[in-house]
Amino acid sequence: MQVTRIATSRALDVLKRVGADEVGHKIMAQKAQMYYFALHDLSYVASAIVKQEALSVGAEYATPREQILYKGEKVGLLIANASQLRRLVTKLSAQDFGLKNLATYLKSHIKPPPDTQAKIMAIINVTPDSFYASSRKSSKEAIERIYELLEEGVAYIDIGAASSRPGSQNIESCDEIARLGEVCAEIDSKQLYKKVQFSIDTYNPKTAEFALKSGFSIINDVSGFSDPDMARVNAAFGATAIIMHSRGTPETMQTLTQYDDFLGEIDTFFERKIDEVIHSGGKEIILDVGFGFAKNDAQNLALVNHLLHFKRFGYPLLLGASRKNTLGQITGKAVSERLASTLALHLIGVQNGANILRVHDSKEHSDMLKVYYALQESTLQQGIL
């Protein structure tokens, strides 16, 4: 007899290797996929119903001991596999006490994740003041870097002409366009947009329009499309909108880190902005949780730990923590020495659902992803079954 314990993260891959019939595979895959939800502020009656219904479908709902007497903190941890969660949603949909809303929310998470590998978005800053000095490029250096990245085969190149580091001031669109002129001319004249997707990192609609006319196809707006004209420009060119969560401006954002419901308020922000972009005629959307924007160190780490929370929207998730201050606070290292910590955090981000990594160090991230996906394949290659 040979018995091999399989890592939870590899269970679905090994299930494929078993070769069960298609119907059986779908059923068993749902049992292998686990969900964990922290529930807050349910009434004691609603919490008791959730516990009863969870147990009835084979799931678990852990609550403080005092809740049996309708006392104590109103919090609980729901643990269920996909199959159990589907049945629980059906049961809660027939209940009162706000549980229909809970059922709707839980149902939004029961979507198979896209079976795609994470992609790299490489950063080019045509600015004199970006927080990472090595990323600052002249027009000539930026063009040279574009060709290097084309050789590397990155999926996206994100080009910005205004720093968004904490404390930086907004600049006028005319200044951005002046900095971008030569770079955009090269992209347009050589039709480089046919080889890679270019993203314009700007909060100015006029700058976005200038770049889109040069072949860019993505708007990466750190203000979260706060200017209504940005959604209009995005729709007019059929571009992809990267909606990033933030508050205030780069100059003020780090004074705006107080939240009553951290993840919930980001949820609400995304719901509103997605609606605005779609109603303006936009179709393609990427969500960026805004690591480092109006968030303290603990909040930034919470975002990475709970990226799966935002998968329910059904859009790709972008994570951009490259060399940022939180990593310096953890490691005590200067910006120039934060590559290792960036790779560590971004790897966890990919494991937690990030689809796109916005990075300064594209080659190193490419190597990291190659190793990560090779490990995912290794179970089958080594004949565990």
CSV table of C-alpha atoms in Angstrom, one decimal:
chain,number,residue,atom,x,y,z
A,1,MET,CA,0.0,0.0,0.0
A,2,GLN,CA,1.2,3.5,-0.8
A,3,VAL,CA,-0.5,6.6,0.7
A,4,THR,CA,0.5,10.1,-0.2
A,5,ARG,CA,-1.0,13.1,1.5
A,6,ILE,CA,-1.9,15.8,-1.0
A,7,ALA,CA,-1.7,19.5,-0.3
A,8,THR,CA,-5.1,21.3,-0.2
A,9,SER,CA,-3.9,23.6,-3.0
A,10,ARG,CA,-3.1,20.6,-5.2
A,11,ALA,CA,-6.3,18.6,-4.6
A,12,LEU,CA,-8.1,19.7,-7.7
A,13,ASP,CA,-5.2,19.0,-10.0
A,14,VAL,CA,-4.8,15.5,-8.6
A,15,LEU,CA,-8.6,15.0,-9.0
A,16,LYS,CA,-8.1,15.6,-12.7
A,17,ARG,CA,-5.4,13.0,-12.8
A,18,VAL,CA,-7.7,10.4,-11.2
A,19,GLY,CA,-9.8,10.4,-14.4
A,20,ALA,CA,-13.3,10.2,-12.9
A,21,ASP,CA,-16.2,10.6,-15.3
A,22,GLU,CA,-17.1,14.2,-16.1
A,23,VAL,CA,-20.2,14.4,-13.9
A,24,GLY,CA,-18.4,12.8,-11.0
A,25,HIS,CA,-15.5,15.1,-11.5
A,26,LYS,CA,-17.7,18.2,-11.2
A,27,ILE,CA,-19.4,16.9,-8.1
A,28,MET,CA,-16.1,16.0,-6.4
A,29,ALA,CA,-14.4,19.2,-7.4
A,30,GLN,CA,-17.1,21.2,-5.5
A,31,LYS,CA,-16.3,19.1,-2.4
A,32,ALA,CA,-12.6,19.8,-2.7
A,33,GLN,CA,-13.0,23.6,-3.0
A,34,MET,CA,-13.3,25.2,0.4
A,35,TYR,CA,-14.8,28.6,1.3
A,36,TYR,CA,-14.4,30.6,4.6
A,37,PHE,CA,-16.5,33.6,5.4
A,38,ALA,CA,-16.3,35.8,8.5
A,39,LEU,CA,-19.8,37.1,9.3
A,40,HIS,CA,-20.3,40.2,11.4
A,41,ASP,CA,-23.3,41.9,13.0
A,42,LEU,CA,-25.9,39.2,12.2
A,43,SER,CA,-28.7,39.3,14.7
A,44,TYR,CA,-28.7,36.5,17.3
A,45,VAL,CA,-31.7,34.9,15.6
A,46,ALA,CA,-30.2,35.1,12.2
A,47,SER,CA,-26.9,33.7,13.5
A,48,ALA,CA,-28.8,30.7,15.1
A,49,ILE,CA,-30.5,30.0,11.8
A,50,VAL,CA,-27.2,30.1,9.8
A,51,LYS,CA,-25.7,27.7,12.3
A,52,GLN,CA,-28.7,25.3,12.0
A,53,GLU,CA,-28.8,25.4,8.2
A,54,ALA,CA,-25.0,25.1,7.9
A,55,LEU,CA,-25.0,22.0,10.0
A,56,SER,CA,-28.0,20.6,8.0
A,57,VAL,CA,-25.9,20.7,4.8
A,58,GLY,CA,-22.7,19.4,6.4
A,59,ALA,CA,-21.0,22.8,6.7
A,60,GLU,CA,-19.8,24.5,9.9
A,61,TYR,CA,-20.6,27.8,11.5
A,62,ALA,CA,-18.3,28.7,14.5
A,63,THR,CA,-19.6,31.3,16.9
A,64,PRO,CA,-18.7,32.6,20.4
A,65,ARG,CA,-20.0,30.3,23.1
A,66,GLU,CA,-22.2,33.1,24.5
A,67,GLN,CA,-24.3,33.3,21.4
A,68,ILE,CA,-26.3,30.2,22.5
A,69,LEU,CA,-27.7,32.6,25.2
A,70,TYR,CA,-28.1,35.4,22.6
A,71,LYS,CA,-25.2,37.2,24.2
A,72,GLY,CA,-21.6,38.1,23.2
A,73,GLU,CA,-20.0,39.4,20.1
A,74,LYS,CA,-22.0,39.1,16.9
A,75,VAL,CA,-19.4,37.3,14.8
A,76,GLY,CA,-19.0,33.9,13.2
A,77,LEU,CA,-16.9,31.9,10.8
A,78,LEU,CA,-18.7,29.9,8.1
A,79,ILE,CA,-16.8,27.0,6.7
A,80,ALA,CA,-18.2,25.1,3.7
A,81,ASN,CA,-17.2,23.5,0.4
A,82,ALA,CA,-18.7,24.6,-2.8
A,83,SER,CA,-21.3,21.9,-2.8
A,84,GLN,CA,-22.4,22.7,0.7
A,85,LEU,CA,-22.4,26.4,0.0
A,86,ARG,CA,-24.8,26.0,-2.9
A,87,ARG,CA,-27.2,24.1,-0.7
A,88,LEU,CA,-26.9,26.6,2.1
A,89,VAL,CA,-27.6,29.5,-0.3
A,90,THR,CA,-30.8,27.8,-1.3
A,91,LYS,CA,-31.9,27.4,2.3
A,92,LEU,CA,-31.0,30.9,3.4
A,93,SER,CA,-32.8,32.4,0.4
A,94,ALA,CA,-36.1,31.2,2.0
A,95,GLN,CA,-35.3,32.8,5.4
A,96,ASP,CA,-36.0,36.3,6.8
A,97,PHE,CA,-33.9,38.3,9.2
A,98,GLY,CA,-31.7,39.6,6.4
A,99,LEU,CA,-30.6,36.2,5.4
A,100,LYS,CA,-31.9,36.6,1.8
A,101,ASN,CA,-29.2,39.3,1.4
A,102,LEU,CA,-26.6,37.0,2.9
A,103,ALA,CA,-27.6,34.3,0.5
A,104,THR,CA,-27.2,36.7,-2.4
A,105,TYR,CA,-23.8,37.7,-1.3
A,106,LEU,CA,-22.6,34.1,-0.7
A,107,LYS,CA,-24.0,33.1,-4.1
A,108,SER,CA,-21.8,35.8,-5.8
A,109,HIS,CA,-18.7,33.9,-4.7
A,110,ILE,CA,-19.8,30.5,-6.1
A,111,LYS,CA,-18.1,31.1,-9.5
A,112,PRO,CA,-15.3,28.9,-10.9
A,113,PRO,CA,-12.1,30.9,-11.1
A,114,PRO,CA,-10.7,31.5,-14.6
A,115,ASP,CA,-8.2,28.8,-15.4
A,116,THR,CA,-5.5,31.3,-16.4
A,117,GLN,CA,-2.0,32.1,-15.2
A,118,ALA,CA,-1.2,35.5,-13.7
A,119,LYS,CA,0.3,38.0,-16.0
A,120,ILE,CA,2.9,40.8,-15.6
A,121,MET,CA,2.3,44.5,-16.1
A,122,ALA,CA,5.7,46.2,-16.3
A,123,ILE,CA,6.1,49.8,-15.0
A,124,ILE,CA,7.7,52.6,-17.0
A,125,ASN,CA,7.8,56.0,-15.3
A,126,VAL,CA,8.5,59.0,-17.6
A,127,THR,CA,8.9,61.1,-14.5
A,128,PRO,CA,11.7,62.8,-12.5
A,129,ASP,CA,10.2,62.0,-9.1
A,130,SER,CA,8.8,58.5,-8.9
A,131,PHE,CA,9.4,56.9,-5.5
A,132,TYR,CA,11.8,54.3,-6.9
A,133,ALA,CA,14.7,56.1,-8.6
A,134,SER,CA,15.6,53.3,-10.9
A,135,SER,CA,12.2,53.4,-12.5
A,136,ARG,CA,12.5,57.0,-13.6
A,137,LYS,CA,13.1,57.2,-17.4
A,138,SER,CA,13.8,59.9,-19.9
A,139,SER,CA,11.9,59.5,-23.2
A,140,LYS,CA,14.9,57.8,-24.8
A,141,GLU,CA,15.3,55.4,-21.9
A,142,ALA,CA,11.6,54.7,-21.8
A,143,ILE,CA,11.6,53.7,-25.5
A,144,GLU,CA,14.6,51.5,-24.9
A,145,ARG,CA,12.8,49.9,-22.0
A,146,ILE,CA,9.7,49.2,-24.1
A,147,TYR,CA,11.8,47.2,-26.6
A,148,GLU,CA,13.4,45.2,-23.7
A,149,LEU,CA,10.0,44.4,-22.3
A,150,LEU,CA,8.8,43.3,-25.8
A,151,GLU,CA,11.7,40.8,-25.8
A,152,GLU,CA,10.8,39.5,-22.4
A,153,GLY,CA,7.2,38.9,-23.5
A,154,VAL,CA,5.3,40.7,-20.8
A,155,ALA,CA,1.5,41.0,-21.2
A,156,TYR,CA,1.2,44.7,-20.3
A,157,ILE,CA,3.3,47.8,-20.2
A,158,ASP,CA,2.0,50.6,-17.9
A,159,ILE,CA,3.4,54.0,-18.7
A,160,GLY,CA,2.9,57.0,-16.5
A,161,ALA,CA,4.1,60.6,-16.6
A,162,ALA,CA,3.0,61.8,-13.1
A,163,SER,CA,4.2,60.4,-9.8
A,164,SER,CA,1.4,59.0,-7.5
A,165,ARG,CA,3.7,58.4,-4.5
A,166,PRO,CA,2.3,59.5,-1.1
A,167,GLY,CA,2.6,63.3,-0.8
A,168,SER,CA,3.0,64.0,-4.5
A,169,GLN,CA,1.0,66.8,-6.1
A,170,ASN,CA,-1.2,66.4,-9.1
A,171,ILE,CA,0.1,67.8,-12.3
A,172,GLU,CA,-1.6,69.2,-15.3
A,173,SER,CA,-2.4,67.1,-18.4
A,174,CYS,CA,-0.3,69.3,-20.6
A,175,ASP,CA,2.8,68.5,-18.5
A,176,GLU,CA,2.0,64.8,-18.8
A,177,ILE,CA,1.5,64.9,-22.5
A,178,ALA,CA,4.8,66.8,-23.0
A,179,ARG,CA,6.6,64.0,-21.2
A,180,LEU,CA,4.8,61.3,-23.1
A,181,GLY,CA,5.1,62.8,-26.6
A,182,GLU,CA,8.1,61.0,-27.9
A,183,VAL,CA,7.2,57.7,-26.3
A,184,CYS,CA,3.6,57.7,-27.7
A,185,ALA,CA,5.0,58.7,-31.1
A,186,GLU,CA,7.2,55.7,-31.1
A,187,ILE,CA,4.4,53.3,-30.1
A,188,ASP,CA,2.1,54.7,-32.7
A,189,SER,CA,4.5,55.0,-35.6
A,190,LYS,CA,6.0,51.5,-35.1
A,191,GLN,CA,2.6,50.0,-34.2
A,192,LEU,CA,4.1,48.5,-31.0
A,193,TYR,CA,0.5,48.2,-29.7
A,194,LYS,CA,0.1,45.1,-31.9
A,195,LYS,CA,2.8,43.3,-29.8
A,196,VAL,CA,1.7,44.2,-26.3
A,197,GLN,CA,-1.1,46.0,-24.5
A,198,PHE,CA,-0.1,49.5,-23.3
A,199,SER,CA,-1.7,51.0,-20.3
A,200,ILE,CA,-1.7,54.8,-19.5
A,201,ASP,CA,-1.2,55.5,-15.8
A,202,THR,CA,-3.0,58.8,-15.4
A,203,TYR,CA,-5.8,60.6,-13.6
A,204,ASN,CA,-6.3,63.2,-16.4
A,205,PRO,CA,-8.9,62.4,-19.1
A,206,LYS,CA,-7.0,64.5,-21.6
A,207,THR,CA,-3.8,62.6,-21.1
A,208,ALA,CA,-5.7,59.3,-21.4
A,209,GLU,CA,-7.3,60.4,-24.6
A,210,PHE,CA,-3.9,61.4,-26.0
A,211,ALA,CA,-2.4,58.0,-25.2
A,212,LEU,CA,-5.4,56.1,-26.5
A,213,LYS,CA,-5.1,57.8,-29.8
A,214,SER,CA,-1.5,56.5,-29.9
A,215,GLY,CA,-2.5,52.9,-29.6
A,216,PHE,CA,-2.9,52.4,-25.8
A,217,SER,CA,-5.8,50.2,-24.8
A,218,ILE,CA,-6.0,50.5,-21.0
A,219,ILE,CA,-6.6,53.4,-18.6
A,220,ASN,CA,-5.0,52.9,-15.2
A,221,ASP,CA,-6.5,55.7,-13.1
A,222,VAL,CA,-5.2,55.9,-9.5
A,223,SER,CA,-8.1,58.2,-8.6
A,224,GLY,CA,-10.6,55.4,-9.4
A,225,PHE,CA,-12.2,57.3,-12.3
A,226,SER,CA,-13.1,60.2,-10.0
A,227,ASP,CA,-13.4,62.5,-13.0
A,228,PRO,CA,-16.6,61.6,-14.9
A,229,ASP,CA,-14.9,62.4,-18.2
A,230,MET,CA,-12.6,59.5,-17.7
A,231,ALA,CA,-15.3,56.9,-18.0
A,232,ARG,CA,-16.6,58.7,-21.1
A,233,VAL,CA,-13.1,58.6,-22.7
A,234,ASN,CA,-12.7,55.0,-21.8
A,235,ALA,CA,-16.0,54.1,-23.5
A,236,ALA,CA,-15.3,56.2,-26.6
A,237,PHE,CA,-12.1,54.2,-27.3
A,238,GLY,CA,-13.4,50.8,-26.2
A,239,ALA,CA,-10.5,50.7,-23.6
A,240,THR,CA,-10.1,48.6,-20.6
A,241,ALA,CA,-10.7,50.5,-17.3
A,242,ILE,CA,-8.5,49.7,-14.3
A,243,ILE,CA,-10.6,50.8,-11.4
A,244,MET,CA,-8.3,51.3,-8.4
A,245,HIS,CA,-9.6,52.0,-4.9
A,246,SER,CA,-8.2,55.0,-3.2
A,247,ARG,CA,-9.3,58.1,-1.3
A,248,GLY,CA,-8.4,61.7,-1.8
A,249,THR,CA,-5.3,62.5,-3.8
A,250,PRO,CA,-1.7,61.2,-3.5
A,251,GLU,CA,-1.0,64.4,-1.6
A,252,THR,CA,-3.7,63.6,1.0
A,253,MET,CA,-4.4,59.9,0.9
A,254,GLN,CA,-2.3,58.8,3.8
A,255,THR,CA,-4.4,61.0,6.1
A,256,LEU,CA,-7.5,59.1,5.0
A,257,THR,CA,-6.9,55.6,6.3
A,258,GLN,CA,-9.8,55.4,8.8
A,259,TYR,CA,-12.5,52.9,7.9
A,260,ASP,CA,-15.6,51.7,9.8
A,261,ASP,CA,-15.8,48.6,7.6
A,262,PHE,CA,-12.5,48.3,5.6
A,263,LEU,CA,-13.4,45.5,3.1
A,264,GLY,CA,-17.0,46.5,3.0
A,265,GLU,CA,-16.3,50.1,2.1
A,266,ILE,CA,-13.9,49.0,-0.7
A,267,ASP,CA,-16.8,46.7,-1.9
A,268,THR,CA,-19.2,49.6,-2.0
A,269,PHE,CA,-16.6,51.7,-3.9
A,270,PHE,CA,-16.1,49.0,-6.5
A,271,GLU,CA,-19.9,48.5,-6.9
A,272,ARG,CA,-20.4,52.2,-7.6
A,273,LYS,CA,-17.5,52.6,-9.9
A,274,ILE,CA,-18.2,49.5,-11.9
A,275,ASP,CA,-21.7,50.7,-12.4
A,276,GLU,CA,-20.5,54.1,-13.5
A,277,VAL,CA,-18.0,52.7,-16.1
A,278,ILE,CA,-20.6,50.2,-17.5
A,279,HIS,CA,-23.3,52.9,-17.7
A,280,SER,CA,-20.9,55.1,-19.6
A,281,GLY,CA,-20.5,52.4,-22.2
A,282,GLY,CA,-17.4,50.6,-20.8
A,283,LYS,CA,-17.1,46.9,-21.2
A,284,GLU,CA,-13.7,45.6,-20.0
A,285,ILE,CA,-12.8,46.2,-16.4
A,286,ILE,CA,-9.8,45.3,-14.1
A,287,LEU,CA,-10.0,45.9,-10.4
A,288,ASP,CA,-7.1,47.1,-8.3
A,289,VAL,CA,-7.4,47.0,-4.6
A,290,GLY,CA,-5.1,50.0,-4.2
A,291,PHE,CA,-2.2,48.7,-2.1
A,292,GLY,CA,-0.6,51.7,-0.5
A,293,PHE,CA,-3.3,54.2,-1.5
A,294,ALA,CA,-5.2,55.5,1.6
A,295,LYS,CA,-4.2,52.4,3.6
A,296,ASN,CA,-1.9,51.8,6.5
A,297,ASP,CA,0.5,48.9,6.7
A,298,ALA,CA,-2.0,46.5,8.4
A,299,GLN,CA,-4.7,47.3,5.9
A,300,ASN,CA,-2.3,46.7,3.0
A,301,LEU,CA,-1.5,43.3,4.3
A,302,ALA,CA,-5.1,42.5,4.9
A,303,LEU,CA,-5.8,43.3,1.3
A,304,VAL,CA,-3.3,40.7,0.1
A,305,ASN,CA,-4.6,38.1,2.6
A,306,HIS,CA,-8.2,38.6,1.5
A,307,LEU,CA,-8.0,39.2,-2.2
A,308,LEU,CA,-10.4,36.3,-2.7
A,309,HIS,CA,-13.0,38.6,-1.1
A,310,PHE,CA,-13.1,40.6,-4.4
A,311,LYS,CA,-13.3,37.7,-6.8
A,312,ARG,CA,-17.1,37.8,-6.5
A,313,PHE,CA,-17.2,40.8,-8.9
A,314,GLY,CA,-16.0,38.5,-11.7
A,315,TYR,CA,-13.2,40.8,-13.0
A,316,PRO,CA,-9.5,40.3,-13.1
A,317,LEU,CA,-7.7,41.5,-9.9
A,318,LEU,CA,-4.5,43.6,-10.2
A,319,LEU,CA,-2.0,43.8,-7.4
A,320,GLY,CA,0.7,46.4,-7.3
A,321,ALA,CA,2.8,46.3,-4.2
A,322,SER,CA,6.2,46.6,-5.9
A,323,ARG,CA,8.8,48.0,-3.6
A,324,LYS,CA,6.2,50.0,-1.6
A,325,ASN,CA,6.6,51.5,1.8
A,326,THR,CA,4.8,48.7,3.7
A,327,LEU,CA,7.5,46.3,2.6
A,328,GLY,CA,10.1,48.8,3.9
A,329,GLN,CA,8.3,49.0,7.2
A,330,ILE,CA,8.3,45.2,7.5
A,331,THR,CA,11.9,44.6,6.4
A,332,GLY,CA,13.6,47.8,7.4
A,333,LYS,CA,15.0,48.0,3.9
A,334,ALA,CA,15.3,51.0,1.5
A,335,VAL,CA,13.4,51.1,-1.7
A,336,SER,CA,16.3,49.8,-3.7
A,337,GLU,CA,16.5,46.7,-1.5
A,338,ARG,CA,12.9,45.6,-1.5
A,339,LEU,CA,12.9,43.1,-4.4
A,340,ALA,CA,12.9,40.0,-2.3
A,341,SER,CA,10.0,41.2,-0.1
A,342,THR,CA,8.1,42.3,-3.2
A,343,LEU,CA,8.4,38.8,-4.8
A,344,ALA,CA,7.3,37.2,-1.5
A,345,LEU,CA,4.2,39.4,-1.2
A,346,HIS,CA,3.3,39.1,-4.9
A,347,LEU,CA,3.6,35.3,-4.8
A,348,ILE,CA,1.1,35.2,-1.9
A,349,GLY,CA,-1.1,37.6,-3.9
A,350,VAL,CA,-1.1,35.2,-6.9
A,351,GLN,CA,-2.0,32.3,-4.6
A,352,ASN,CA,-4.9,34.4,-3.2
A,353,GLY,CA,-6.3,35.3,-6.6
A,354,ALA,CA,-4.3,38.1,-8.2
A,355,ASN,CA,-4.5,37.9,-12.0
A,356,ILE,CA,-2.1,40.7,-12.9
A,357,LEU,CA,1.1,41.9,-11.0
A,358,ARG,CA,2.1,45.5,-11.6
A,359,VAL,CA,5.9,45.4,-11.1
A,360,HIS,CA,9.2,47.3,-11.6
A,361,ASP,CA,11.2,44.0,-11.8
A,362,SER,CA,9.7,42.1,-14.7
A,363,LYS,CA,12.4,39.5,-15.3
A,364,GLU,CA,12.5,38.5,-11.6
A,365,HIS,CA,8.7,38.2,-11.5
A,366,SER,CA,8.6,36.2,-14.6
A,367,ASP,CA,11.1,33.7,-13.1
A,368,MET,CA,9.0,33.6,-9.9
A,369,LEU,CA,5.8,32.8,-11.9
A,370,LYS,CA,7.6,30.1,-14.0
A,371,VAL,CA,8.7,28.3,-10.8
A,372,TYR,CA,5.3,28.7,-9.2
A,373,TYR,CA,3.4,27.2,-12.2
A,374,ALA,CA,6.0,24.5,-12.6
A,375,LEU,CA,5.3,23.5,-9.0
A,376,GLN,CA,1.6,23.3,-9.8
A,377,GLU,CA,2.3,20.9,-12.7
A,378,SER,CA,4.9,18.8,-10.8
A,379,THR,CA,2.3,16.7,-9.0
A,380,LEU,CA,1.1,15.3,-12.3
A,381,GLN,CA,4.5,15.1,-13.9
A,382,GLN,CA,6.0,13.0,-11.1
A,383,GLY,CA,3.1,10.5,-11.3
A,384,ILE,CA,1.7,10.9,-7.8
A,385,LEU,CA,-1.2,9.0,-9.1
